[in-house]
PDB file of C-alpha atoms in Angstrom:
ATOM      1  CA  GLN H   1       0.018  -0.048   0.008  1.00 86.00           C
ATOM      2  CA  VAL H   2       1.378   3.428  -0.730  1.00 90.00           C
ATOM      3  CA  GLN H   3       1.816   5.954   1.643  1.00 94.00           C
ATOM      4  CA  LEU H   4       3.143   9.283   1.538  1.00 96.00           C
ATOM      5  CA  VAL H   5       3.852  11.112   4.833  1.00 97.00           C
ATOM      6  CA  GLU H   6       4.795  14.719   4.923  1.00 98.00           C
ATOM      7  CA  SER H   7       6.009  16.559   7.945  1.00 98.00           C
ATOM      8  CA  GLY H   8       8.057  19.960   9.219  1.00 98.00           C
ATOM      9  CA  GLY H   9       5.470  22.494   8.151  1.00 98.00           C
ATOM     10  CA  GLN H  10       5.368  25.026  10.400  1.00 98.00           C
ATOM     11  CA  MET H  11       4.674  28.965  10.663  1.00 98.00           C
ATOM     12  CA  VAL H  12       7.749  30.921  10.472  1.00 98.00           C
ATOM     13  CA  GLU H  13       8.650  34.505   9.843  1.00 98.00           C
ATOM     14  CA  PRO H  14       9.417  35.905   6.423  1.00 98.00           C
ATOM     15  CA  GLY H  15      13.244  35.278   5.374  1.00 98.00           C
ATOM     16  CA  GLY H  16      13.308  32.288   7.566  1.00 98.00           C
ATOM     17  CA  SER H  17      14.325  28.430   6.172  1.00 98.00           C
ATOM     18  CA  LEU H  18      12.420  24.964   6.542  1.00 98.00           C
ATOM     19  CA  ARG H  19      13.062  21.485   6.129  1.00 98.00           C
ATOM     20  CA  LEU H  20      10.535  19.497   5.035  1.00 98.00           C
ATOM     21  CA  SER H  21      10.338  15.639   4.751  1.00 98.00           C
ATOM     22  CA  CYS H  22       8.556  12.915   2.997  1.00 98.00           C
ATOM     23  CA  VAL H  23       8.610   9.627   3.981  1.00 97.00           C
ATOM     24  CA  VAL H  24       7.392   7.118   0.965  1.00 96.00           C
ATOM     25  CA  SER H  25       6.328   3.556   1.610  1.00 94.00           C
ATOM     26  CA  GLY H  26       4.902   1.250  -0.692  1.00 92.00           C
ATOM     27  CA  PHE H  27       7.334   1.806  -3.774  1.00 91.00           C
ATOM     28  CA  SER H  28      11.041   2.621  -3.798  1.00 91.00           C
ATOM     29  CA  LEU H  29      12.355   5.832  -4.712  1.00 90.00           C
ATOM     30  CA  GLU H  30      14.987   4.263  -7.002  1.00 90.00           C
ATOM     31  CA  LYS H  31      12.058   3.005  -9.396  1.00 92.00           C
ATOM     32  CA  TYR H  32      10.075   6.274  -9.566  1.00 93.00           C
ATOM     33  CA  PRO H  33      10.961   9.964 -10.007  1.00 95.00           C
ATOM     34  CA  MET H  34       9.603  11.803  -6.611  1.00 96.00           C
ATOM     35  CA  GLY H  35       8.696  15.634  -6.658  1.00 97.00           C
ATOM     36  CA  TRP H  36       7.204  18.529  -4.282  1.00 98.00           C
ATOM     37  CA  PHE H  37       3.845  20.257  -4.976  1.00 98.00           C
ATOM     38  CA  ARG H  38       2.315  23.320  -2.994  1.00 98.00           C
ATOM     39  CA  GLN H  39      -1.288  24.289  -2.972  1.00 98.00           C
ATOM     40  CA  ALA H  40      -2.170  27.924  -1.472  1.00 97.00           C
ATOM     41  CA  PRO H  41      -5.732  28.427  -0.387  1.00 92.00           C
ATOM     42  CA  GLY H  42      -7.951  29.117  -3.319  1.00 95.00           C
ATOM     43  CA  ALA H  43      -5.259  28.378  -5.799  1.00 97.00           C
ATOM     44  CA  GLU H  44      -4.592  25.005  -7.746  1.00 96.00           C
ATOM     45  CA  ARG H  45      -1.840  22.640  -6.793  1.00 97.00           C
ATOM     46  CA  GLN H  46       1.480  23.515  -8.286  1.00 97.00           C
ATOM     47  CA  GLY H  47       4.376  21.422  -9.245  1.00 98.00           C
ATOM     48  CA  ILE H  48       7.887  22.935  -7.764  1.00 98.00           C
ATOM     49  CA  LEU H  49      10.468  20.269  -8.086  1.00 97.00           C
ATOM     50  CA  CYS H  50      10.922  16.744  -9.545  1.00 97.00           C
ATOM     51  CA  ILE H  51      14.063  14.379  -8.509  1.00 96.00           C
ATOM     52  CA  SER H  52      14.788  11.531 -11.374  1.00 94.00           C
ATOM     53  CA  SER H  53      14.656   8.095  -9.861  1.00 91.00           C
ATOM     54  CA  THR H  54      17.863   7.403 -12.082  1.00 89.00           C
ATOM     55  CA  ASP H  55      20.347   9.596 -10.303  1.00 85.00           C
ATOM     56  CA  ASP H  56      20.192  13.033  -8.285  1.00 87.00           C
ATOM     57  CA  THR H  57      19.338  15.318 -11.184  1.00 94.00           C
ATOM     58  CA  VAL H  58      16.392  18.021  -9.845  1.00 96.00           C
ATOM     59  CA  HIS H  59      14.169  19.231 -12.202  1.00 96.00           C
ATOM     60  CA  TYR H  60      12.801  23.049 -11.671  1.00 96.00           C
ATOM     61  CA  ALA H  61       9.519  24.230 -12.441  1.00 95.00           C
ATOM     62  CA  SER H  62      10.306  27.792 -14.126  1.00 93.00           C
ATOM     63  CA  PHE H  63       9.421  29.889 -11.280  1.00 94.00           C
ATOM     64  CA  ALA H  64      11.125  27.565  -9.059  1.00 94.00           C
ATOM     65  CA  LEU H  65      14.426  28.115 -11.188  1.00 93.00           C
ATOM     66  CA  ALA H  66      13.672  31.729 -11.348  1.00 93.00           C
ATOM     67  CA  GLU H  67      13.546  31.781  -7.357  1.00 93.00           C
ATOM     68  CA  GLY H  68      16.460  29.902  -6.609  1.00 95.00           C
ATOM     69  CA  ARG H  69      14.961  29.338  -3.092  1.00 97.00           C
ATOM     70  CA  PHE H  70      14.140  25.817  -3.512  1.00 97.00           C
ATOM     71  CA  SER H  71      16.013  22.718  -3.171  1.00 97.00           C
ATOM     72  CA  MET H  72      15.416  18.721  -2.955  1.00 97.00           C
ATOM     73  CA  THR H  73      17.449  15.973  -2.020  1.00 95.00           C
ATOM     74  CA  ARG H  74      16.576  12.357  -1.810  1.00 95.00           C
ATOM     75  CA  ASP H  75      18.012   9.664   1.189  1.00 94.00           C
ATOM     76  CA  LYS H  76      17.413   6.350  -0.823  1.00 92.00           C
ATOM     77  CA  SER H  77      18.145   4.437   2.433  1.00 94.00           C
ATOM     78  CA  LYS H  78      15.420   5.963   4.138  1.00 96.00           C
ATOM     79  CA  ASN H  79      13.119   6.185   1.114  1.00 95.00           C
ATOM     80  CA  THR H  80      12.382   9.778   2.173  1.00 97.00           C
ATOM     81  CA  VAL H  81      12.303  13.129   0.064  1.00 97.00           C
ATOM     82  CA  TYR H  82      12.896  16.312   1.311  1.00 98.00           C
ATOM     83  CA  LEU H  83      12.440  20.389   0.216  1.00 98.00           C
ATOM     84  CA  GLU H  84      14.542  22.752   1.399  1.00 98.00           C
ATOM     85  CA  LEU H  85      12.711  26.316   1.613  1.00 98.00           C
ATOM     86  CA  ASN H  86      14.943  29.306   1.677  1.00 98.00           C
ATOM     87  CA  ASN H  87      14.367  32.813   2.345  1.00 98.00           C
ATOM     88  CA  LEU H  88      10.499  32.299   2.776  1.00 98.00           C
ATOM     89  CA  LYS H  89       7.902  34.869   1.744  1.00 97.00           C
ATOM     90  CA  PRO H  90       4.429  35.028   2.709  1.00 97.00           C
ATOM     91  CA  GLU H  91       3.503  34.038  -0.724  1.00 96.00           C
ATOM     92  CA  ASP H  92       5.063  30.414  -0.141  1.00 97.00           C
ATOM     93  CA  THR H  93       2.006  29.785   2.625  1.00 98.00           C
ATOM     94  CA  ALA H  94       0.708  26.670   1.335  1.00 98.00           C
ATOM     95  CA  THR H  95       0.039  23.109   2.073  1.00 98.00           C
ATOM     96  CA  TYR H  96       3.305  21.370   0.673  1.00 98.00           C
ATOM     97  CA  TYR H  97       2.862  18.011  -0.838  1.00 98.00           C
ATOM     98  CA  CYS H  98       5.206  15.025  -2.159  1.00 97.00           C
ATOM     99  CA  GLN H  99       4.139  13.007  -5.114  1.00 97.00           C
ATOM    100  CA  LEU H 100       5.573  10.966  -8.043  1.00 96.00           C
ATOM    101  CA  CYS H 101       6.283  13.375 -10.497  1.00 96.00           C
ATOM    102  CA  ASN H 102       7.094  13.996 -14.214  1.00 95.00           C
ATOM    103  CA  TRP H 103       8.800  17.021 -16.163  1.00 93.00           C
ATOM    104  CA  VAL H 104       7.123  18.866 -19.113  1.00 92.00           C
ATOM    105  CA  GLY H 105       9.171  21.416 -20.076  1.00 87.00           C
ATOM    106  CA  PRO H 106       9.004  24.474 -17.527  1.00 91.00           C
ATOM    107  CA  ARG H 107       6.554  22.204 -15.470  1.00 95.00           C
ATOM    108  CA  ILE H 108       6.245  19.940 -13.215  1.00 96.00           C
ATOM    109  CA  VAL H 109       3.483  17.857 -12.835  1.00 96.00           C
ATOM    110  CA  PRO H 110       1.998  14.836 -10.956  1.00 95.00           C
ATOM    111  CA  GLY H 111       2.881  11.320 -12.450  1.00 92.00           C
ATOM    112  CA  PRO H 112       0.257   8.494 -12.404  1.00 87.00           C
ATOM    113  CA  HIS H 113      -0.481   8.013  -8.474  1.00 84.00           C
ATOM    114  CA  ALA H 114      -3.261   6.627  -6.436  1.00 78.00           C
ATOM    115  CA  GLY H 115      -3.850  10.024  -4.211  1.00 91.00           C
ATOM    116  CA  TRP H 116      -2.472  12.541  -2.304  1.00 94.00           C
ATOM    117  CA  GLY H 117      -1.174  12.627   1.022  1.00 94.00           C
ATOM    118  CA  VAL H 118      -2.573  15.058   3.426  1.00 97.00           C
ATOM    119  CA  GLY H 119       0.492  17.635   3.198  1.00 98.00           C
ATOM    120  CA  THR H 120       1.996  19.866   5.290  1.00 98.00           C
ATOM    121  CA  GLN H 121       1.237  23.342   6.240  1.00 98.00           C
ATOM    122  CA  VAL H 122       3.610  26.173   5.893  1.00 98.00           C
ATOM    123  CA  THR H 123       2.415  29.563   6.968  1.00 98.00           C
ATOM    124  CA  VAL H 124       4.811  32.599   6.444  1.00 98.00           C
ATOM    125  CA  SER H 125       4.231  35.524   8.819  1.00 97.00           C
ATOM    126  CA  SER H 126       5.443  37.991  10.755  1.00 95.00           C
TER     127      SER H 126
END
Protein backbone atom coordinates (compact mmCIF):
# COMPACT_ATOMS: atom_id res chain seq x y z
CA GLN A 1 0.00 0.00 0.00
CA VAL A 2 1.37 3.37 -1.03
CA GLN A 3 1.72 5.96 1.71
CA LEU A 4 3.15 9.45 1.50
CA VAL A 5 3.68 11.15 4.85
CA GLU A 6 4.79 14.75 4.75
CA SER A 7 6.09 16.62 7.79
CA GLY A 8 8.13 19.62 8.86
CA GLY A 9 5.73 22.42 8.05
CA GLN A 10 5.20 25.20 10.56
CA MET A 11 4.71 28.93 10.89
CA VAL A 12 7.83 30.95 10.17
CA GLU A 13 8.67 34.59 9.73
CA PRO A 14 9.56 36.02 6.33
CA GLY A 15 13.18 35.31 5.50
CA GLY A 16 13.19 32.07 7.43
CA SER A 17 13.98 28.57 6.21
CA LEU A 18 12.35 25.18 6.53
CA ARG A 19 13.15 21.60 5.67
CA LEU A 20 10.19 19.44 4.81
CA SER A 21 10.31 15.64 4.77
CA CYS A 22 8.28 13.02 2.97
CA VAL A 23 8.52 9.38 3.98
CA VAL A 24 7.47 7.08 1.16
CA SER A 25 6.23 3.55 1.63
CA GLY A 26 4.84 1.08 -0.87
CA PHE A 27 7.40 1.73 -3.60
CA SER A 28 11.10 2.53 -3.93
CA LEU A 29 12.47 5.95 -4.75
CA GLU A 30 14.99 4.13 -6.93
CA LYS A 31 12.22 3.23 -9.37
CA TYR A 32 10.13 6.40 -9.66
CA PRO A 33 10.78 10.13 -9.83
CA MET A 34 9.46 11.98 -6.82
CA GLY A 35 8.53 15.61 -6.47
CA TRP A 36 7.15 18.36 -4.33
CA PHE A 37 3.96 20.27 -4.96
CA ARG A 38 2.13 22.98 -3.09
CA GLN A 39 -1.36 24.37 -2.93
CA ALA A 40 -2.19 27.78 -1.58
CA PRO A 41 -5.72 28.62 -0.42
CA GLY A 42 -7.97 29.16 -3.40
CA ALA A 43 -5.27 28.18 -5.89
CA GLU A 44 -4.50 25.11 -7.97
CA ARG A 45 -1.85 22.66 -6.90
CA GLN A 46 1.53 23.72 -8.27
CA GLY A 47 4.54 21.51 -9.02
CA ILE A 48 7.86 22.78 -7.67
CA LEU A 49 10.62 20.21 -8.19
CA CYS A 50 11.05 16.61 -9.31
CA ILE A 51 14.05 14.39 -8.61
CA SER A 52 14.98 11.70 -11.08
CA SER A 53 14.73 8.06 -10.06
CA THR A 54 17.98 7.14 -11.82
CA ASP A 55 20.30 9.79 -10.41
CA ASP A 56 19.99 12.88 -8.25
CA THR A 57 19.15 15.25 -11.07
CA VAL A 58 16.54 17.74 -9.89
CA HIS A 59 14.17 19.29 -12.38
CA TYR A 60 12.68 22.67 -11.47
CA ALA A 61 9.46 24.35 -12.41
CA SER A 62 10.31 27.60 -14.16
CA PHE A 63 9.22 29.74 -11.20
CA ALA A 64 11.29 27.66 -8.77
CA LEU A 65 14.35 27.94 -10.98
CA ALA A 66 13.92 31.69 -11.24
CA GLU A 67 13.43 32.10 -7.48
CA GLY A 68 16.46 30.03 -6.53
CA ARG A 69 15.03 29.41 -3.06
CA PHE A 70 13.98 25.78 -3.39
CA SER A 71 16.06 22.63 -3.36
CA MET A 72 15.36 18.94 -3.09
CA THR A 73 17.27 15.88 -1.99
CA ARG A 74 16.50 12.25 -1.33
CA ASP A 75 17.79 9.56 1.02
CA LYS A 76 17.27 6.21 -0.67
CA SER A 77 18.19 4.32 2.48
CA LYS A 78 15.26 5.96 4.28
CA ASN A 79 13.02 6.15 1.21
CA THR A 80 12.56 9.80 2.06
CA VAL A 81 12.66 13.01 0.06
CA TYR A 82 13.32 16.46 1.43
CA LEU A 83 12.44 19.98 0.36
CA GLU A 84 14.53 22.91 1.51
CA LEU A 85 12.75 26.26 1.51
CA ASN A 86 14.90 29.33 1.97
CA ASN A 87 14.22 33.05 2.33
CA LEU A 88 10.56 32.27 2.78
CA LYS A 89 7.99 34.81 1.68
CA PRO A 90 4.31 35.20 2.63
CA GLU A 91 3.36 33.96 -0.84
CA ASP A 92 5.00 30.63 0.00
CA THR A 93 2.17 29.99 2.45
CA ALA A 94 0.59 26.74 1.29
CA THR A 95 0.12 23.08 2.00
CA TYR A 96 3.09 21.17 0.65
CA TYR A 97 2.79 17.65 -0.77
CA CYS A 98 5.12 15.04 -2.15
CA GLN A 99 4.05 12.87 -5.06
CA LEU A 100 5.24 10.90 -8.04
CA CYS A 101 6.15 13.36 -10.74
CA ASN A 102 7.19 14.09 -14.30
CA TRP A 103 8.80 17.10 -15.88
CA VAL A 104 7.22 18.57 -18.97
CA GLY A 105 9.22 21.50 -20.28
CA PRO A 106 9.07 24.23 -17.64
CA ARG A 107 6.45 22.44 -15.56
CA ILE A 108 6.44 19.76 -12.90
CA VAL A 109 3.33 17.60 -13.09
CA PRO A 110 2.04 14.71 -11.00
CA GLY A 111 2.84 11.23 -12.26
CA PRO A 112 0.35 8.38 -12.22
CA HIS A 113 -0.61 7.95 -8.58
CA ALA A 114 -3.18 6.51 -6.23
CA GLY A 115 -3.83 9.65 -4.24
CA TRP A 116 -2.32 12.47 -2.25
CA GLY A 117 -1.13 12.53 1.34
CA VAL A 118 -2.48 15.09 3.77
CA GLY A 119 0.45 17.40 3.17
CA THR A 120 2.22 19.66 5.62
CA GLN A 121 1.23 23.28 6.23
CA VAL A 122 3.74 26.08 5.80
CA THR A 123 2.67 29.52 6.94
CA VAL A 124 4.92 32.51 6.43
CA SER A 125 3.89 35.48 8.48
CA SER A 126 5.34 38.13 10.73
